[in-house]
Coordinates of C-alpha atoms and ligand atoms in Angstrom, one line a residue:
M1 CA -22.5 24.1 16.0
E2 CA -24.0 23.7 12.5
S3 CA -25.2 20.5 11.0
L4 CA -24.1 19.3 7.6
Y5 CA -27.5 20.3 6.0
E6 CA -27.1 23.8 7.4
I7 CA -23.6 24.1 5.9
F8 CA -24.9 22.9 2.5
K9 CA -27.6 25.6 2.7
R10 CA -25.2 28.3 3.7
K11 CA -22.9 27.4 0.8
G12 CA -25.8 27.7 -1.7
Y13 CA -26.4 24.0 -2.3
S14 CA -30.0 22.8 -2.5
R15 CA -31.8 20.2 -0.4
R16 CA -31.7 18.0 -3.5
D17 CA -27.9 18.2 -3.5
F18 CA -27.9 17.3 0.2
L19 CA -30.1 14.3 -0.4
K20 CA -27.9 13.2 -3.3
F21 CA -24.9 13.4 -1.0
S22 CA -26.7 11.3 1.7
L23 CA -27.5 8.7 -1.0
A24 CA -23.9 8.7 -2.2
V25 CA -22.7 8.2 1.4
S26 CA -25.0 5.3 1.9
A27 CA -23.8 3.7 -1.3
F28 CA -20.2 4.3 -0.5
L29 CA -20.6 2.7 2.9
G30 CA -22.3 -0.3 1.3
L31 CA -25.4 0.2 3.5
P32 CA -28.7 -1.4 2.4
P33 CA -31.2 1.1 0.8
S34 CA -33.4 0.7 3.9
L35 CA -30.8 2.6 5.9
Y36 CA -30.7 5.6 3.5
P37 CA -33.4 7.6 5.4
K38 CA -31.6 7.0 8.7
V39 CA -28.3 8.3 7.2
A40 CA -30.0 11.4 5.7
Q41 CA -31.8 12.1 9.0
A42 CA -28.6 11.8 11.0
L43 CA -26.6 14.0 8.7
E44 CA -29.4 16.6 8.7
K45 CA -29.4 16.9 12.4
K46 CA -26.1 15.9 13.9
E47 CA -23.5 18.5 14.6
K48 CA -20.3 18.4 12.5
P49 CA -17.7 16.0 13.9
V50 CA -14.8 17.4 15.8
V51 CA -11.4 16.1 14.6
I52 CA -7.9 16.4 16.1
W53 CA -5.4 15.5 13.4
L54 CA -1.8 14.7 14.6
E55 CA 1.2 14.4 12.3
F56 CA 4.3 12.5 13.3
Q57 CA 6.9 11.0 10.9
D58 CA 5.0 11.8 7.7
C59 CA 5.2 13.7 4.5
A60 CA 1.7 15.3 4.8
G61 CA 0.6 13.4 1.7
C62 CA -2.3 11.9 3.5
S63 CA -3.5 15.4 4.4
E64 CA -3.1 16.4 0.8
S65 CA -5.3 13.5 -0.3
F66 CA -7.9 14.2 2.4
I67 CA -8.5 17.8 1.3
R68 CA -8.8 16.7 -2.3
S69 CA -11.6 14.3 -1.5
T70 CA -14.2 15.6 -3.9
T71 CA -16.5 12.7 -4.8
L72 CA -18.3 12.7 -1.5
L73 CA -18.2 16.3 -0.5
P74 CA -17.2 19.4 -2.4
T75 CA -14.0 20.8 -0.9
E76 CA -15.5 24.0 0.4
V77 CA -18.2 21.9 2.3
L78 CA -15.6 19.4 3.6
L79 CA -13.4 22.0 5.2
D80 CA -16.4 23.6 6.9
Y81 CA -18.1 20.3 7.7
I82 CA -15.4 18.7 9.7
S83 CA -14.3 20.8 12.6
L84 CA -10.6 20.5 12.4
E85 CA -9.6 21.7 15.9
Y86 CA -5.9 20.9 15.4
H87 CA -4.0 20.2 12.2
E88 CA -0.4 21.4 12.1
T89 CA -0.4 21.9 8.3
L90 CA -3.8 23.5 7.9
M91 CA -4.3 25.5 11.1
A92 CA -3.4 29.2 11.4
P93 CA -1.8 29.2 14.9
S94 CA 1.7 27.9 15.3
G95 CA 4.2 27.2 18.1
F96 CA 2.8 27.6 21.7
Y97 CA -0.6 28.7 20.5
A98 CA -1.1 25.6 18.3
E99 CA -0.3 23.2 21.3
E100 CA -2.6 25.2 23.5
A101 CA -5.4 24.7 20.9
R102 CA -4.9 20.9 21.0
E103 CA -5.0 20.9 24.8
E104 CA -8.2 23.0 24.9
A105 CA -9.9 20.9 22.2
I106 CA -9.2 17.7 24.3
K107 CA -10.8 19.4 27.4
K108 CA -13.7 20.9 25.5
Y109 CA -14.7 17.8 23.5
K110 CA -13.6 15.1 25.9
G111 CA -14.8 11.7 24.7
K112 CA -16.4 13.1 21.6
Y113 CA -13.7 14.0 19.1
V114 CA -12.2 11.7 16.5
L115 CA -8.4 11.5 16.6
V116 CA -6.8 11.1 13.2
V117 CA -3.1 10.2 13.2
E118 CA -0.9 10.6 10.1
G119 CA 2.7 9.4 10.2
S120 CA 4.4 6.9 12.6
P121 CA 5.2 7.5 16.3
T122 CA 8.8 6.7 17.4
P123 CA 9.2 5.2 20.9
A124 CA 12.9 4.4 20.4
D125 CA 15.5 6.1 22.6
G126 CA 12.9 8.0 24.7
G127 CA 11.1 9.3 21.6
V128 CA 13.8 11.8 20.7
Y129 CA 13.4 11.2 16.9
C130 CA 10.0 12.9 16.6
T131 CA 9.0 15.7 19.0
V132 CA 6.5 18.5 18.8
G133 CA 6.7 21.5 21.2
G134 CA 9.3 19.5 23.2
K135 CA 7.0 16.5 23.7
S136 CA 7.7 13.1 22.1
S137 CA 5.3 11.8 19.5
V138 CA 4.4 8.9 21.9
D139 CA 3.4 11.2 24.8
I140 CA 1.3 13.4 22.5
L141 CA -0.4 10.4 21.0
R142 CA -1.1 8.8 24.4
E143 CA -2.6 12.0 25.9
T144 CA -4.7 12.8 22.9
A145 CA -5.9 9.3 22.3
E146 CA -7.0 9.0 26.0
H147 CA -10.1 11.1 25.6
A148 CA -10.9 10.4 21.9
A149 CA -14.1 8.6 20.8
F150 CA -11.9 6.5 18.5
V151 CA -8.7 6.7 16.6
I152 CA -8.2 6.6 12.8
A153 CA -4.6 5.8 11.6
V154 CA -4.5 7.3 8.1
G155 CA -1.9 6.2 5.7
S156 CA 0.6 3.3 5.7
C157 CA 2.9 5.2 8.1
A158 CA 0.3 5.4 10.8
S159 CA -1.3 2.1 10.1
W160 CA 1.8 -0.1 9.7
G161 CA 4.9 2.1 10.3
G162 CA 5.2 2.8 6.5
I163 CA 8.3 4.2 4.9
P164 CA 9.8 5.5 8.2
K165 CA 9.7 1.9 9.5
A166 CA 11.4 0.5 6.4
S167 CA 14.6 -1.5 7.1
P168 CA 16.8 -0.6 9.0
N169 CA 14.2 1.6 10.7
P170 CA 16.7 4.0 12.2
T171 CA 14.1 5.9 14.3
G172 CA 12.3 2.8 15.7
A173 CA 9.0 3.8 14.0
V174 CA 5.9 1.8 15.0
P175 CA 2.3 1.7 13.9
V176 CA -0.3 3.7 16.0
Y177 CA -2.0 0.5 17.3
E178 CA 1.3 -0.5 19.1
I179 CA 1.0 2.6 21.2
V180 CA -2.8 3.0 21.6
K181 CA -4.1 -0.3 23.0
D182 CA -7.1 0.6 25.0
K183 CA -9.4 1.9 22.3
P184 CA -10.4 1.1 18.7
V185 CA -7.9 2.1 16.1
V186 CA -9.2 2.0 12.5
N187 CA -6.5 1.5 10.0
V188 CA -7.0 3.3 6.7
P189 CA -3.7 2.4 4.9
G190 CA -2.4 3.6 1.6
C191 CA 0.4 6.0 0.6
P192 CA -1.6 8.0 0.7
P193 CA -5.1 6.6 1.2
I194 CA -8.0 7.6 -1.1
G195 CA -9.4 10.9 0.3
D196 CA -13.0 9.8 0.1
V197 CA -12.2 6.6 2.1
M198 CA -10.9 8.8 5.0
V199 CA -14.0 11.1 4.8
A200 CA -16.4 8.1 4.6
T201 CA -14.9 6.5 7.7
I202 CA -15.6 9.6 9.7
V203 CA -19.0 10.1 8.2
H204 CA -20.0 6.4 9.0
F205 CA -19.3 7.1 12.7
L206 CA -21.3 10.3 12.6
A207 CA -24.3 8.9 10.7
L208 CA -24.6 5.5 12.5
G209 CA -22.8 6.2 15.8
K210 CA -20.5 3.2 15.3
L211 CA -17.4 2.2 13.5
P212 CA -17.7 0.5 10.1
P213 CA -17.2 -3.3 10.0
L214 CA -13.4 -3.9 10.1
D215 CA -11.3 -6.8 8.9
E216 CA -8.7 -8.7 10.9
L217 CA -6.2 -5.9 10.4
G218 CA -8.6 -3.2 11.5
R219 CA -9.3 -1.9 8.0
P220 CA -12.9 -0.9 6.9
K221 CA -14.1 -4.0 5.0
Q222 CA -16.1 -1.9 2.6
F223 CA -12.9 -0.4 1.1
Y224 CA -10.3 -3.1 1.8
G225 CA -12.4 -6.2 1.4
E226 CA -11.1 -7.0 -2.1
T227 CA -7.8 -6.9 -3.8
I228 CA -7.0 -4.5 -6.7
H229 CA -6.7 -7.6 -8.8
D230 CA -10.3 -8.6 -8.0
R231 CA -11.6 -5.4 -9.6
C232 CA -9.0 -4.6 -12.1
Y233 CA -10.3 -3.8 -15.6
R234 CA -7.1 -5.6 -17.0
R235 CA -8.0 -8.9 -15.4
A236 CA -9.2 -10.4 -18.6
F237 CA -5.7 -10.0 -20.0
Y238 CA -4.2 -11.7 -16.9
N239 CA -6.7 -14.6 -17.2
S240 CA -5.8 -15.1 -20.9
G241 CA -2.0 -14.8 -20.2
Q242 CA -1.5 -11.6 -22.1
F243 CA 1.2 -9.5 -20.4
A244 CA 3.1 -6.3 -21.2
E245 CA 6.8 -7.2 -21.2
S246 CA 8.1 -3.6 -20.9
F247 CA 6.7 -0.2 -20.4
D248 CA 6.9 0.8 -24.0
D249 CA 6.1 -2.4 -26.0
E250 CA 3.1 -3.0 -28.2
K251 CA 1.4 -5.0 -25.5
A252 CA 1.7 -2.2 -23.0
R253 CA 0.2 0.2 -25.5
K254 CA -2.7 -2.3 -26.0
G255 CA -3.4 -2.2 -22.2
Y256 CA -2.3 -5.8 -21.4
C257 CA -1.9 -6.9 -17.8
L258 CA 1.1 -5.4 -15.9
Y259 CA 1.9 -8.5 -13.8
K260 CA 5.3 -9.0 -15.4
L261 CA 6.2 -5.4 -14.8
G262 CA 5.8 -5.9 -11.0
C263 CA 2.1 -5.4 -10.4
K264 CA 1.2 -6.1 -6.7
G265 CA -2.5 -5.8 -7.4
P266 CA -3.1 -9.5 -6.6
I267 CA -1.9 -9.1 -3.0
T268 CA -3.1 -5.6 -2.3
R269 CA -6.3 -4.8 -0.6
N270 CA -7.7 -1.4 -1.5
A271 CA -10.5 0.3 -3.4
C272 CA -8.3 2.0 -6.1
A273 CA -9.7 -0.1 -8.9
S274 CA -13.3 0.5 -8.0
M275 CA -13.4 4.1 -6.6
R276 CA -10.3 5.3 -8.4
W277 CA -8.7 8.7 -7.7
N278 CA -9.3 12.4 -8.3
G279 CA -13.1 12.1 -8.4
G280 CA -13.1 8.7 -10.0
L281 CA -10.8 9.8 -12.9
S282 CA -8.1 7.2 -12.8
F283 CA -5.7 5.0 -10.8
P284 CA -2.1 3.9 -11.3
I285 CA -2.9 0.8 -13.4
Q286 CA -5.1 2.9 -15.6
S287 CA -2.2 5.3 -16.1
G288 CA 0.0 2.4 -17.2
H289 CA 1.9 1.8 -14.0
P290 CA 1.8 -1.3 -11.9
C291 CA 0.3 -1.2 -8.4
F292 CA 3.2 -1.4 -6.0
G293 CA 1.1 -2.4 -3.0
C294 CA 1.4 0.8 -0.9
S295 CA -1.5 -0.1 1.4
E296 CA 0.0 -3.4 2.5
P297 CA 2.1 -3.8 5.7
D298 CA 5.8 -3.4 5.1
F299 CA 5.3 -2.8 1.4
W300 CA 8.7 -1.1 1.1
D301 CA 10.6 -4.1 2.4
R302 CA 8.7 -6.7 0.3
G303 CA 11.1 -6.6 -2.7
F304 CA 11.8 -4.3 -5.6
I305 CA 8.8 -2.3 -6.9
Y306 CA 9.3 -3.6 -10.5
N307 CA 9.9 -7.3 -9.7
P308 CA 7.0 -9.6 -10.6
L309 CA 5.5 -11.4 -7.6
S310 CA 6.7 -14.9 -8.8
V311 CA 10.3 -13.6 -8.9
M312 CA 10.1 -12.9 -5.2
E313 CA 10.0 -16.6 -4.2
G314 CA 13.4 -16.4 -2.6
Y315 CA 12.2 -13.6 -0.3
S316 CA 12.0 -15.0 3.3
G317 CA 8.6 -13.3 4.0
I318 CA 6.8 -14.8 1.0
S319 CA 3.4 -16.1 1.9
D320 CA 1.4 -18.9 0.4
T321 CA -0.8 -16.2 -1.2
L322 CA 2.2 -14.9 -3.1
K323 CA 3.1 -18.4 -4.3
G324 CA -0.5 -19.0 -5.3
V325 CA -0.5 -15.7 -7.3
G326 CA 2.7 -16.7 -9.0
I327 CA 1.2 -20.1 -9.9
G328 CA -2.0 -18.3 -11.0
A329 CA 0.0 -16.1 -13.4
A330 CA 1.9 -19.2 -14.7
V331 CA -1.5 -20.9 -15.3
G332 CA -2.7 -17.7 -17.0
I333 CA 0.4 -17.7 -19.3
G334 CA -0.1 -21.4 -20.0
I335 CA -3.8 -20.8 -21.0
G336 CA -2.7 -17.9 -23.2
V337 CA -0.1 -20.0 -25.0
L338 CA -2.7 -22.8 -25.4
N339 CA -5.3 -20.3 -26.8
K340 CA -2.7 -19.0 -29.3
L341 CA -1.9 -22.6 -30.4
I342 CA -5.6 -23.4 -30.8
N343 CA -6.2 -20.2 -32.9
K344 CA -3.1 -20.9 -35.0
K345 CA -4.4 -24.4 -35.7
K346 CA -7.8 -23.0 -36.7
E347 CA -6.1 -20.5 -39.1
E348 CA -4.1 -23.3 -40.6
K349 CA -7.2 -25.3 -41.4
Ligands
SF4_401 S1 1.5 7.1 4.2 FE1 2.6 7.9 2.4 S2 1.5 9.8 1.9 FE2 0.9 9.3 4.0 S3 2.4 10.4 5.4 FE3 3.2 8.3 5.0 S4 4.6 8.6 3.3 FE4 3.3 10.4 3.3
SF4_402 S1 -1.8 -8.2 -12.1 FE1 -2.2 -6.0 -11.9 S2 -2.6 -5.2 -14.0 FE2 -2.8 -7.5 -14.0 S3 -5.0 -7.8 -13.7 FE3 -4.0 -8.0 -11.7 S4 -4.1 -6.0 -10.8 FE4 -4.6 -5.7 -13.0

């Protein structure tokens, strides 16, 4: 099987391009510069990673995001680089032949393949709500996870249950980690997650032979260590109490903070504000829409998308963090009012 460097060469990219990619991977993964030669060496020699990609209760949006990951790897290299042995949406075979391909890949790459799961499995009522080829999602997940090197739950559906698990959860959807308990499950949440984050998680394992450092919810710290609010370019407006009141007011046009329009950036851990989307082009807040916290557990049940966090105080699941954020915004508003008064006084003098 070809290594990544061989694929780069075959596609007409230079060694310089390859080294630039290796450097980008090291930076993406937050590795110290001293590890850069090790990463380049590993990517030059190691065979491409084998991936089995399962889809359960999903919309295939995570797959769409994955194949549009262009910052790290050009699309034509990505699809050649990762050996996708089974992916219902992207593979040519269907029906019986597709299921045979999955079983063969499990046997052939026992203990070596990465299992990616998109969508939530459904154990309720014997698993009847999601079946593929006559088998329940739970059975397919268990038999494929058994021989995987590790499991990545991509998207909020697989990581937390997502929209299928939203109340009243008619299919009994659960997160992948509730079914796979005997091996590491890396959660890469988001609806969908940033494509480059999914690729980087696989590349980290390939380059260093281990999983990236994870937080208490199993998310790679490098990408989920900070909130959107921590890195938001509108933060100065928040701190000075300058908020858009509606989507089409003067303050919205001036790019003020979207907190009062329901922004969940203060409680949402993700890399959208630093990495952005579509090759670093933009992210929801930059397009004028508040973050609605799609990468947080149970985001759909946490209150209406356009309600500001402080309005949610009657919600039974409210945490101290939420209250703190509400207080923070109130302090921000207070400081803003104070600044305006001080400026007005100066003008009067
Ligand atoms: S996490 Fe969102 S984008 Fe991904 S499968 Fe679920 S609903 Fe679709
Ligand atoms: S509340 Fe939202 S828009 Fe305002 S600074 Fe925080 S993340 Fe940015």
